[in-house]
Every structure is written in C-alpha cells, then in structure tokens.
Amino acid sequence: MLNIHNLSVSFGGEYLFEKISFRLNGGDRAGLIGKNGAGKSTLLKLLSKDMPLDSGTIAMEKEIRIGFLRQDIDFEQGRTVLEEAYQAFEDIKALEVKLEVINQQLVERTDYESEGYNQLIIDLNDVTHQYEIYGGYNYQGETEKILQGLGFKRDDFEKKTDTFSGGWRMRIELAKLLLQSNDVLLLDEPTNHLDIESIVWLEQFLQNYAGAVVIVSHDKMFLDNVTNRTIEISLGRIYDYNKPYSKYLVLRAEMKQQQLNTQKNQQKEIQQAERLIEKFRAKSTKASMAQSLIKKLDKIERIEVDEDDNSVMNLRFSVSIIPGKVVTEIENLSKSYGDNHVLQDINLLIERDSKTAFVGQNGQGKSTLAKIIVGELEHEGHLKLGHNVQIGYFAQNQAEYLEGSKTVLDTMIDAANEKNRSRVRDILGSFLFRGEEVEKYVKVLSGGERNRLALAKMLLQPFNVLVMDEPTNHLDIKSKNVLKQALNSFDGTLIVVSHDRDFLQGLTNKVYEFKDKKIKEYLGDIDYFLDSRKVEDFRDIEKKQGTSKKKVKDSKKQNSFQDQKKLKSLKNQLSTVEANISSLEKNIATIDHNLLMDYDATIAKPDFFDHYQKKKADLDVLMNKWEKITLDLEKI
C-alpha cells in the first residue's frame, strides 16, 4: 500500500531521521512513538504530502486515498456542522455545482432544436450518472447517520462549528475522514481534547478499519487497545515491531538485554584474541599465527547496542507564599453561553494543599469552571479567593498564546522579571532547550515542545495554586511522567482537568465529576472514583452507559417490566423500613424525654437498659437496611 525507502529529513543541518525504511499494508494499525521533536508529526506530513521530501522515496499504489487528522483543526468560519461534514464529498459537491449550472442554462435557453441545447441535455445525463455513481443521492443521509453516531443531535446540525469545543470539532473531522472511505488514515494526537466517549468510539472504529492506520499518540491505553504494530523514532533511527505499545516495550527491553549479553561475550573473545596476539608477537615462531589472529580480529563485525534517548526534563514547582486555609469558596455559581446552560448552582470549597481532579465528558463545564476560578470568565453567583492566593494557570490551548515569530529564549526573557531573568537559560535547560535550541523560533517547535516551553514560562510567575487544563496534551510519555512527579511533589494546591486516567492515578485526593450542569464530589483519588462507579476505568463508564442504552432500545419491554417489578418491590420495602424507623425513633425520643424528666423512675423499670440498647441496635440495623435499599434504587 505504502512503501517508504531511505527517507531522510534534516533541519538546520541536523537529521531528525536518516535513511529510514518501512512498509504499510492494509490492516496495519501502527503506533508512531518517540520523544517530542523526534519527527513523528513531520513523518505524517511527509506521508500525506504536506511536506516535500529531502531525500528518499515514498511509493504508493495508484488512486490511493489518504486521510490526515492533524493536531490543529482549521475550520472555515461560518459553516454549520452539516456544511463542514459535507466537505468530505468534494467530488459530489463539484458535480452539484455542474448540475446547477446546466439546469440554469436549460431554464434560460429557448433554442430547443439547436446543437448547443442538445449538448446540454447530453451533459446533464452524463453528470447525473456520475452523481449517482458517487452516491450523490445518499451522502446527506449517510452524513447525518455518522454525526448522530458520534454523539451529535439533530439540533446541532445547523449550529456553527465555532460554537463547539475542540473535542466536538475533532469529532466533525473524524466524521469527514470516515465518510471519505480513505485507504490510509494518518492520525496526529487524535485523543487530545477528546472525552472518553469519543475515545471509545474512535477505538472501535479503528479496530474494525480495513485500511492502514498510522497513529501518533502518547496515550498508552489507546495505543494498547488499537495498534498491532509499533514504530519508534529515536535518535534518528526507527525500531519497528509487530506489537502494541506495552508489549513492544517488553520486547525492546529483552532485545536490548540480548544485545548487551552478546556484546559482552564478543568483547571477551576480542580480549582473549588480543592477549594471544601480544603473546605470539614476541616469538618469531608464532608471528604468522599472530598475523592470522589480527586479520581475523579485523573482520569481526562489532556488535553495537541500540542507544536510548533517556534525556528528560527536570521540573519542580515551588510555592511562592503560604495562602490561607481556604483557597476558593464558590456558592450558587452558574454559567451560560447564550441559551446553553453549562453550570447551574455549583457549590464548591477548595482548601489549601488539596489535590483535586475535574473529570467528565466534553462540554460539561470542566474547563469553564477552571477559567472562572482563574478570573477569565464572567459568571453568576459567588466566588471568593482566599488570603494570599496566587494562581498559576495552564490553559488547554496554552501553547497557542506563544508568539511564533519569537525565539524560545526571547519568549522566556520577555516573560521574566529582574529577579529571575538571570535564571532563564537554566530553566530552559531543565526543559531540554539547550545550546542552539534556545534560538529556535516558536513556530517551528512541535506541539510537545511548545507545551514544555509554556510550562517553563509559567515558572517565571509566583504561584501557590496550580490550575491545569489538560496539561498532558502533546507531551511524550516520559515528559508526562516527569510532570506527574513534579505535581506529586508540589506543596501547594492543585486543580487538574484531565481525561488521562494513567496520569491521574495517585495524583489527586479528591475528584469532582461534571455531569448535567452539576458536580458530584468523590472523597478519594481517581481509583476510588472508579471503584465508586463500579468500573475499572473511564472507558468502562462510557461503555456501560452505551451498553445500557442499547439494551433498553433492543429489549425495552422486557427490561422495563423487570425494572418496574424490582422498583415496585424496593419501594414497598423502603416504605416499610421508613415506617419502622419513624416508629422506633419516636419510642427512643420518648424514653430520652422520660430520662430527662424523671431519671430514677424511668430506669427503675425491669431490664430498662437492655430494652433501651436493643431499640438503638434495632434502629442501626434498620438504617443500614434503608441505605442498602436506597443504593439499589439509585442503580435502577
């Protein structure tokens, strides 16, 4: 399908990769991995012909169709969701224009017997036939079906694309790629800005995709669920194995260990041969044998162990000053965008040194609340920041605020003050911008490099509270691990918006789930939240909801009957228990009153304390029973 041979790319005299070769076949789902700046996105641009080749060849079959999902989606302003999705059908849209022109001419002309009019009739038949072959009479219905499958409602179809969040715009782009029936899909960070529901859909789509797929992603779970092949770019070379990411790491480590063992054995043989050469050189009778050993030694192909690029950024967040105990207090907060009510009567208290995660689907208000807390958005209701609170904010699109025409060094110097300007180069070095790299222009940096620069820039400002919205987008896996370690060591307060379960594990001690304009608190880490939802991970939450909806749709009558029967039984049980609790509480209250009024007379009754304690024990049993029944009702 695609044959890549001796491909090389260099920038500023340095090779990103040199003379790499591999082949893509139908059914290949390759995860393209490597550090930020290794050349992953560049390779996708070469495969899609967005960039010219330096050297090497990319051979492909005739009429092959390549779809490219880029990191940055650029929609034309003013188009509706449907209009944007229809851009997948360039050929059909072009034929529609031709049909419109021909039909207009047929209406305007009256020379029905002329040769020109007859030619218009012929053209109309030809174009109509083409239009039918390309699926012109079906594409609108197919588009609506795909959009609805991706979570859009019919009410959304006529809304402008710029009114949707990045995750929803990504779904429109995915719909376009699906509708195009491409032979090869190139996906650059497809899970960035996507909620779990979207990720699950994309996984299912790619698992059943017949063509070839190349995916650049730093989402380990996504790679393991989708890919059957891993191509790593490291130090200008590629390592290509038919294994998903986690299995590839194990295999790569085993192979490197084998290389080390083989190299060690070879070095022993070489040392032994060198000792014999030195020994035989001194004896004239052994000189010929020494020369023979020297020739043999020269012919040995020295075993080299693959180098690993283990350089990682060095990150540490320091607290500026100690704030008051309450960082922010929110009461009855609401936020709407026109008729779209995102948050309604939110109450929230964030205390000093807490580590809080905001989770939930796209569009549920996580980023909105983060922006309200840092003062970027107006709102209704009450929000108060605590004493000495200084907020550091990393926005979801933080890298977009960097000026492309500035160098890395100038970006930092312009953001620094007199106290920390002398530390700019040291900070950049900690974020892997060393030597001549600080003179790179921001516009040539990869997405991950821009995120690293944005993090470095943030360190120039004092803060004791960190609000981070999807900070792992574009970061490679090693950088994500370093960021997580730094946040774990941070002595201040953290609020993080993320869909990355691996990143959140062990990082936060409180979770707020955003759903239906409200928030729900879980007093524990992300694993506690998942346990509370009775699932193993975020994906199962979405799958469980999706499966539940499907079952209700497929066997509505049967499920409805069973649920109604169980619901009626539980409600009857609940009524009985509540009546018994009420009666028992009244009895205990009467006894407590009698004890206050006449203690001696009350306790003088036979076996008073035994009866009193039994009533309290019975009440505890009933309360536990009430709690269990209530939980069972909530599940239904």
XYZ file of C-alpha atoms in Angstrom:
636
model
C 0.000 0.000 0.000
C 2.754 2.444 1.055
C 6.479 1.765 0.704
C 8.895 4.156 2.441
C 12.554 3.752 1.416
C 15.675 5.584 2.696
C 13.678 8.576 3.906
C 15.737 11.392 5.453
C 14.748 14.774 6.881
C 17.035 17.401 8.358
C 16.539 20.831 9.924
C 19.432 23.226 10.316
C 21.939 20.587 9.253
C 20.778 18.052 11.847
C 18.844 14.927 10.888
C 15.500 14.231 12.512
C 15.767 10.781 10.964
C 18.102 9.364 8.339
C 17.543 6.635 5.723
C 14.560 5.038 7.413
C 12.553 2.387 5.546
C 9.330 0.534 6.267
C 6.167 -0.649 4.518
C 2.482 -0.147 5.370
C -0.058 -2.794 4.417
C -3.820 -2.941 4.677
C -4.882 -3.822 8.226
C -1.726 -2.327 9.781
C -2.540 -0.117 12.762
C 0.850 1.314 13.620
C 1.542 3.429 16.686
C 4.219 6.000 15.850
C 6.009 6.891 19.088
C 9.033 8.879 20.209
C 10.044 11.924 22.196
C 8.710 15.392 21.470
C 10.622 16.745 18.490
C 11.737 13.292 17.300
C 9.956 13.810 13.969
C 6.652 11.936 14.351
C 4.386 14.720 13.076
C 6.941 15.501 10.361
C 6.775 11.899 9.143
C 2.971 12.091 8.927
C 3.235 15.319 6.929
C 5.634 13.603 4.518
C 3.300 10.635 4.090
C 0.363 12.977 3.429
C 2.459 15.094 1.018
C 2.008 18.181 3.199
C 5.818 18.482 3.110
C 8.297 17.824 0.285
C 10.897 15.068 0.698
C 14.549 15.867 1.406
C 15.708 12.504 0.132
C 14.332 9.005 -0.250
C 11.116 7.774 -1.818
C 7.513 7.148 -0.834
C 5.906 4.777 -3.312
C 2.173 4.102 -3.196
C -0.464 2.300 -5.197
C -2.392 4.258 -7.818
C -5.502 6.168 -6.746
C -4.789 5.519 -3.075
C -6.742 7.847 -0.764
C -5.009 9.228 2.323
C -6.890 10.945 5.153
C -4.901 13.079 7.606
C -6.209 14.108 11.032
C -3.916 16.947 12.049
C -3.196 18.204 15.554
C -4.640 21.605 14.753
C -8.023 21.587 13.022
C -8.710 24.686 10.951
C -12.388 25.057 10.021
C -13.655 27.842 7.804
C -15.616 30.351 9.880
C -19.365 30.462 9.348
C -20.001 26.861 8.309
C -22.546 24.745 10.136
C -21.796 21.233 11.392
C -23.524 19.724 8.349
C -21.807 22.072 5.889
C -18.408 21.212 7.356
C -19.132 17.476 7.279
C -20.206 17.769 3.627
C -16.640 18.913 2.817
C -15.805 15.196 2.822
C -17.606 14.939 -0.547
C -15.558 17.240 -2.786
C -16.378 15.300 -5.956
C -20.114 15.224 -5.224
C -20.176 18.923 -4.307
C -18.349 19.764 -7.563
C -20.914 17.724 -9.529
C -23.752 19.561 -7.743
C -22.283 22.855 -8.959
C -22.134 21.493 -12.528
C -25.720 20.260 -12.328
C -26.863 23.654 -11.055
C -25.107 25.463 -13.929
C -26.532 23.069 -16.556
C -30.061 23.258 -15.163
C -29.887 27.058 -15.032
C -28.821 27.187 -18.687
C -31.639 24.829 -19.675
C -34.160 27.139 -17.963
C -32.795 30.283 -19.597
C -32.300 28.964 -23.167
C -35.123 28.635 -25.694
C -33.204 27.256 -28.708
C -34.527 23.771 -28.065
C -33.588 22.421 -31.520
C -30.031 23.741 -31.535
C -26.889 21.625 -31.235
C -25.824 23.567 -28.112
C -29.103 22.782 -26.316
C -28.802 19.117 -27.274
C -25.255 19.055 -25.859
C -26.605 20.437 -22.568
C -29.040 17.505 -22.391
C -26.183 15.070 -23.022
C -24.043 16.795 -20.361
C -26.948 16.666 -17.906
C -27.309 12.905 -18.406
C -23.550 12.334 -18.037
C -23.183 14.452 -14.891
C -26.353 12.980 -13.348
C -24.996 9.480 -13.961
C -21.688 10.414 -12.328
C -23.560 11.998 -9.431
C -25.498 8.767 -8.880
C -22.338 6.593 -9.068
C -20.565 8.778 -6.453
C -23.536 8.404 -4.093
C -24.953 11.874 -4.540
C -28.463 10.806 -3.567
C -27.284 9.104 -0.369
C -24.472 11.227 1.094
C -26.677 13.582 3.092
C -28.427 10.741 4.917
C -25.097 8.962 5.468
C -23.580 12.138 6.925
C -26.436 12.612 9.371
C -26.182 8.960 10.451
C -22.429 9.227 11.137
C -22.785 12.539 13.016
C -25.518 11.074 15.200
C -23.342 8.041 15.827
C -20.646 10.392 17.087
C -22.991 11.990 19.587
C -24.370 14.977 17.679
C -28.094 15.666 17.943
C -30.219 16.877 15.047
C -30.478 20.224 16.819
C -26.680 20.546 16.474
C -26.581 20.121 12.688
C -27.346 23.756 11.861
C -25.140 25.232 14.597
C -21.884 26.937 13.607
C -18.744 24.874 14.131
C -17.042 27.670 16.076
C -19.660 27.333 18.837
C -18.347 23.835 19.681
C -15.393 22.852 21.874
C -12.186 21.403 20.418
C -13.290 17.851 21.188
C -16.565 18.235 19.286
C -14.786 19.832 16.316
C -12.428 16.843 16.354
C -15.500 14.590 16.028
C -16.615 16.528 12.919
C -13.178 15.981 11.406
C -13.348 12.285 12.268
C -16.767 12.100 10.615
C -15.276 13.613 7.444
C -12.471 11.047 7.402
C -14.952 8.197 7.897
C -17.238 9.457 5.130
C -14.348 9.744 2.668
C -13.630 5.969 2.686
C -9.866 6.528 2.817
C -7.361 3.718 2.248
C -4.834 5.139 4.724
C -5.532 7.133 7.893
C -2.846 9.331 9.449
C -3.884 10.449 12.935
C -1.800 13.023 14.809
C -2.669 13.021 18.539
C -6.314 12.065 17.901
C -7.185 11.741 21.613
C -6.164 15.309 22.504
C -9.255 17.251 23.602
C -11.464 14.149 23.258
C -13.607 12.909 26.124
C -13.745 9.225 26.964
C -16.919 8.615 24.948
C -15.181 9.925 21.823
C -12.051 7.878 22.529
C -14.121 4.708 22.898
C -15.871 5.395 19.580
C -12.553 6.054 17.843
C -11.055 2.848 19.268
C -13.980 0.789 17.987
C -13.829 2.434 14.562
C -10.078 1.859 14.186
C -10.254 -1.743 15.429
C -12.596 -2.537 12.517
C -10.840 -0.367 9.928
C -9.750 -2.344 6.854
C -7.134 0.109 5.562
C -3.787 1.118 7.050
C -3.566 3.450 10.042
C -0.609 5.375 11.459
C -1.253 6.947 14.855
C 0.892 9.447 16.729
C -0.243 9.278 20.334
C 1.103 9.461 23.888
C -1.975 7.741 25.325
C -0.673 4.312 26.393
C -4.121 2.798 26.896
C -5.325 3.991 23.492
C -2.247 2.576 21.755
C -2.626 -0.778 23.504
C -6.316 -1.013 22.592
C -5.919 -0.054 18.919
C -2.491 -0.815 17.473
C -0.971 -4.093 16.284
C 2.393 -2.558 15.414
C 4.777 -0.021 16.982
C 7.282 2.194 15.132
C 9.559 4.209 17.415
C 11.689 7.119 16.184
C 14.718 7.524 18.442
C 17.982 9.358 17.747
C 17.352 9.394 14.010
C 16.623 5.665 13.722
C 13.401 3.661 13.754
C 12.530 0.471 15.621
C 9.653 -1.423 14.046
C 7.889 -4.376 15.733
C 4.506 -6.052 15.183
C 3.397 -5.471 18.774
C 1.177 -2.904 20.521
C 2.926 -0.357 22.724
C 3.219 -2.134 26.109
C 4.256 -5.451 24.529
C 6.725 -3.562 22.332
C 8.390 -2.044 25.410
C 8.875 -5.508 26.920
C 10.192 -6.922 23.640
C 12.512 -3.937 23.117
C 13.951 -4.325 26.621
C 14.500 -8.061 26.058
C 16.217 -7.446 22.729
C 18.457 -4.792 24.226
C 19.429 -7.172 27.020
C 20.250 -9.815 24.409
C 22.399 -7.245 22.576
C 24.222 -6.418 25.822
C 24.840 -10.108 26.592
C 26.050 -10.823 23.046
C 28.269 -7.718 23.094
C 29.716 -8.798 26.442
C 30.562 -12.274 25.108
C 32.081 -10.785 21.952
C 34.243 -8.408 23.985
C 35.545 -11.370 26.000
C 36.504 -13.144 22.752
C 38.182 -9.994 21.414
C 40.148 -9.501 24.658
C 41.236 -13.149 24.565
C 42.380 -12.772 20.941
C 44.273 -9.544 21.774
C 46.109 -11.273 24.645
C 47.151 -14.130 22.311
C 48.351 -11.633 19.679
C 50.532 -9.840 22.232
C 51.867 -13.177 23.435
C 52.636 -14.562 19.950
C 54.190 -11.322 18.636
C 57.171 -11.756 20.932
C 58.012 -15.193 19.460
C 59.277 -15.467 15.890
C 57.858 -18.985 15.593
C 54.382 -17.664 16.416
C 54.484 -14.461 14.311
C 52.418 -15.936 11.472
C 49.794 -17.075 13.951
C 49.653 -13.553 15.405
C 49.122 -12.073 11.944
C 46.347 -14.575 11.294
C 44.615 -13.573 14.527
C 44.956 -9.861 13.661
C 43.279 -10.412 10.280
C 40.525 -12.423 11.929
C 40.009 -9.690 14.518
C 39.738 -7.006 11.828
C 36.978 -8.956 10.083
C 34.817 -9.217 13.195
C 31.704 -7.045 12.932
C 31.497 -5.305 16.280
C 28.098 -5.657 17.953
C 26.535 -2.314 18.848
C 23.850 -1.848 21.470
C 20.951 0.396 20.460
C 21.188 3.777 22.115
C 18.229 5.049 24.100
C 17.331 8.710 24.319
C 16.879 8.943 28.078
C 17.057 12.726 28.366
C 14.070 14.051 30.305
C 13.076 17.472 31.512
C 13.767 18.440 35.111
C 10.691 20.035 36.642
C 9.934 21.377 40.106
C 7.068 23.633 41.177
C 7.820 25.905 44.128
C 5.238 27.604 46.347
C 5.540 31.410 46.391
C 3.913 32.158 49.777
C 1.617 30.197 52.084
C -2.040 31.132 51.402
C -4.974 30.989 53.816
C -6.678 27.683 54.611
C -9.476 28.269 52.072
C -8.199 28.732 48.521
C -11.545 29.403 46.881
C -15.158 29.317 48.007
C -17.949 29.015 45.428
C -21.667 29.363 46.177
C -24.615 29.037 43.761
C -22.403 29.624 40.731
C -23.990 29.382 37.270
C -22.646 29.931 33.769
C -24.406 30.094 30.414
C -23.277 30.773 26.863
C -26.424 32.294 25.397
C -29.109 29.612 25.654
C -26.540 26.942 26.516
C -26.594 26.471 30.319
C -23.308 24.796 31.242
C -23.211 25.081 35.057
C -26.141 25.551 37.435
C -25.973 26.409 41.172
C -22.494 24.993 41.777
C -21.166 24.929 45.359
C -17.504 24.148 45.890
C -14.853 24.648 48.561
C -11.173 24.167 47.682
C -8.826 24.036 50.669
C -5.085 24.676 50.854
C -2.787 21.785 49.809
C -5.659 19.743 48.312
C -5.146 17.917 45.004
C -8.395 17.958 43.000
C -9.336 16.385 39.649
C -12.157 17.615 37.385
C -13.473 14.768 35.198
C -16.403 14.230 32.832
C -17.418 14.425 29.189
C -16.609 17.344 26.901
C -18.987 20.278 27.166
C -19.952 19.554 30.783
C -18.197 22.670 32.136
C -14.823 21.467 33.485
C -12.704 23.979 31.562
C -15.385 26.645 32.079
C -15.146 26.333 35.876
C -11.345 26.328 35.691
C -11.445 29.591 33.706
C -13.932 31.105 36.184
C -11.628 30.250 39.107
C -8.658 31.991 37.450
C -10.794 35.025 36.562
C -11.017 34.591 32.793
C -14.820 34.291 32.589
C -17.771 36.217 33.987
C -20.384 34.233 35.893
C -23.443 34.380 38.090
C -23.203 33.576 41.781
C -20.494 33.997 44.371
C -16.783 33.173 44.069
C -14.185 34.272 46.605
C -10.447 33.655 46.533
C -8.683 33.123 49.850
C -5.992 35.223 51.525
C -2.639 35.420 49.651
C -3.838 33.112 46.857
C -1.615 33.352 43.765
C -2.796 31.221 40.831
C -0.655 29.698 38.108
C -2.828 28.713 35.149
C -2.012 26.287 32.354
C -4.797 26.502 29.769
C -5.799 23.659 27.448
C -4.563 25.723 24.490
C -1.683 27.318 26.407
C 0.777 26.797 23.553
C -1.411 28.942 21.253
C -0.614 32.007 23.379
C 3.065 31.766 22.411
C 4.174 34.080 19.604
C 5.529 32.106 16.652
C 7.806 34.924 15.492
C 9.802 34.898 18.752
C 12.640 32.550 19.624
C 12.446 30.241 22.619
C 14.917 32.444 24.511
C 13.137 35.703 23.680
C 9.821 34.207 24.786
C 11.273 33.498 28.219
C 13.187 36.772 28.581
C 10.089 38.810 27.733
C 8.099 36.947 30.411
C 10.819 37.234 33.081
C 11.334 39.960 35.651
C 14.514 41.436 37.124
C 14.711 38.783 39.844
C 14.536 35.715 37.629
C 15.837 36.938 34.262
C 19.306 35.588 35.064
C 17.798 32.092 35.556
C 16.113 31.918 32.139
C 18.786 29.754 30.471
C 18.942 27.393 33.460
C 15.146 26.948 33.381
C 15.199 26.321 29.623
C 17.957 23.742 30.101
C 15.786 21.931 32.641
C 13.090 21.721 29.961
C 15.553 20.264 27.387
C 16.094 23.537 25.485
C 19.893 23.566 25.433
C 22.609 25.172 23.376
C 21.405 26.374 19.958
C 17.883 25.062 20.602
C 17.053 28.240 22.550
C 17.419 30.161 19.263
C 14.678 28.132 17.550
C 11.579 30.070 16.557
C 8.421 29.037 18.359
C 6.629 28.431 15.037
C 8.958 25.503 14.190
C 8.511 23.740 17.548
C 6.462 20.555 17.815
C 3.276 20.500 19.902
C 5.095 18.841 22.796
C 8.000 21.298 22.652
C 5.534 24.201 22.785
C 3.890 22.679 25.845
C 7.289 22.328 27.505
C 8.033 25.976 26.731
C 4.641 27.038 28.126
C 5.402 25.116 31.344
C 8.833 26.743 31.576
C 7.292 30.187 31.058
C 4.779 29.515 33.826
C 7.642 29.004 36.320
C 8.622 32.654 35.903
C 5.495 33.783 37.774
C 4.849 33.304 41.526
C 2.031 30.923 42.487
C 0.817 28.724 45.316
C -2.217 27.303 43.463
C -1.918 25.457 40.146
C -4.905 25.189 37.808
C -4.040 22.918 34.866
C -6.396 22.123 31.985
C -5.323 19.012 30.037
C -1.602 19.633 30.708
C -0.526 16.307 29.144
C -1.787 17.107 25.629
C 1.127 16.741 23.173
C 3.593 15.699 25.906
C 5.500 12.482 25.256
C 5.159 9.624 27.741
C 8.424 10.364 29.564
C 7.565 14.063 29.905
C 4.114 13.137 31.259
C 5.777 11.021 33.941
C 8.117 13.880 34.909
C 5.191 16.323 35.114
C 3.273 13.901 37.303
C 6.242 13.513 39.670
C 6.602 17.297 39.901
C 2.909 17.748 40.706
C 3.088 14.994 43.330
C 5.962 16.879 44.973
C 4.213 20.271 44.720
C 3.495 21.619 48.227
C 0.702 23.896 47.024
C -2.863 23.361 45.859
C -3.633 21.609 42.574
C -6.735 21.612 40.382
C -6.311 19.493 37.242
C -8.718 18.862 34.356
C -7.842 15.620 32.594
C -9.191 12.522 30.832
C -5.906 10.673 31.284
C -6.517 8.010 33.931
C -2.884 6.856 33.959
C -1.769 10.437 34.657
C -4.376 10.986 37.407
C -3.670 7.751 39.286
C -2.033 8.568 42.613
C -2.033 12.302 41.837
C -5.249 13.665 43.362
C -7.107 13.105 46.639
C -10.479 14.452 45.547
C -12.486 14.055 42.328
C -15.384 16.145 41.011
C -17.450 14.586 38.245
C -19.158 17.110 35.939
C -22.492 15.956 34.564
C -25.824 17.572 33.650
C -24.751 21.091 34.786
C -23.888 19.789 38.270
C -20.818 18.438 40.034
C -20.530 15.400 42.296
C -17.762 15.027 44.871
C -15.766 11.827 45.488
C -13.513 11.993 48.561
C -10.602 9.947 47.291
C -8.260 9.502 44.362
C -9.175 8.555 40.817
C -9.194 4.827 41.655
C -11.664 5.483 44.463
C -13.858 7.357 41.977
C -13.709 4.435 39.554
C -14.454 1.929 42.313
C -17.390 4.057 43.373
C -18.731 3.873 39.862
C -18.208 0.095 39.908
C -15.966 0.142 36.849
C -12.296 -0.382 36.134
C -11.637 2.762 34.140
C -13.206 5.753 32.386
C -13.763 3.763 29.219
C -15.933 1.233 31.032
C -18.064 4.081 32.394
C -18.869 5.180 28.861
C -19.227 1.620 27.558
C -21.522 0.751 30.459
C -23.730 3.751 29.685
C -23.698 2.942 25.966
C -24.468 -0.739 26.562
C -27.292 0.166 28.928
C -28.878 2.440 26.320
C -28.562 -0.249 23.658
C -30.168 -2.903 25.839
C -33.042 -0.606 26.680
C -33.554 0.080 22.993
C -33.246 -3.574 21.881
C -35.365 -5.198 24.598
C -37.305 -2.294 26.011
C -40.450 -4.173 27.063
C -38.642 -6.980 28.854
C -36.207 -4.716 30.710
C -38.951 -2.232 31.532
C -41.118 -4.973 33.045
C -38.265 -6.377 35.113
C -37.140 -2.942 36.264
C -40.659 -1.886 37.157
C -41.206 -5.097 39.123
C -37.943 -4.674 41.026
C -38.585 -0.963 41.502
C -42.039 -1.627 42.992
C -40.631 -4.237 45.366
C -37.831 -1.957 46.542
C -40.201 0.966 47.045
C -42.506 -1.228 49.154
C -39.534 -2.374 51.223
C -38.369 1.213 51.603
C -41.802 2.384 52.794
C -41.950 -0.386 55.402
C -38.426 0.312 56.655
C -39.023 4.078 56.820
C -42.252 3.500 58.799
C -40.423 1.216 61.259
C -37.560 3.747 61.588
C -40.034 6.541 62.299
C -41.869 4.490 64.942
C -38.623 3.375 66.606
C -37.177 6.913 66.624
C -40.365 8.165 68.345
C -40.077 5.436 71.017
C -36.425 6.276 71.668
C -37.242 10.011 71.771
C -39.994 9.343 74.334
C -37.606 7.337 76.503
C -34.952 10.083 76.244
C -37.570 12.639 77.296
C -38.621 10.498 80.288
C -34.981 10.175 81.321
C -34.638 13.949 81.363
C -37.875 14.489 83.312
C -37.573 11.674 85.887
C -34.365 9.688 85.567
C -34.781 7.489 88.689
C -38.356 6.405 87.927
C -37.508 5.625 84.315
C -34.508 3.401 84.973
C -36.384 1.613 87.774
C -38.364 -0.377 85.203
C -37.290 -4.069 84.866
C -34.475 -4.656 82.303
C -34.689 -0.967 81.252
C -31.147 -0.649 79.872
C -31.335 -3.952 77.932
C -34.581 -2.853 76.251
C -33.157 0.635 75.588
C -29.934 -0.659 73.986
C -31.908 -3.194 71.900
C -34.074 -0.407 70.460
C -30.944 1.535 69.462
C -29.388 -1.590 67.920
C -32.606 -2.268 66.007
C -32.526 1.319 64.745
C -28.937 0.853 63.444
C -29.988 -2.309 61.589
C -32.933 -0.512 60.013
C -30.763 2.461 58.989
C -28.275 0.111 57.261
C -31.150 -1.639 55.517
C -32.571 1.725 54.415
C -29.172 2.747 52.989
C -28.852 -0.520 51.016
C -32.349 -0.243 49.548
C -31.727 3.403 48.596
C -28.497 2.466 46.771
C -30.318 -0.338 44.913
C -32.997 2.158 43.849
C -30.343 4.586 42.557
C -28.809 1.823 40.422
C -32.163 1.194 38.719
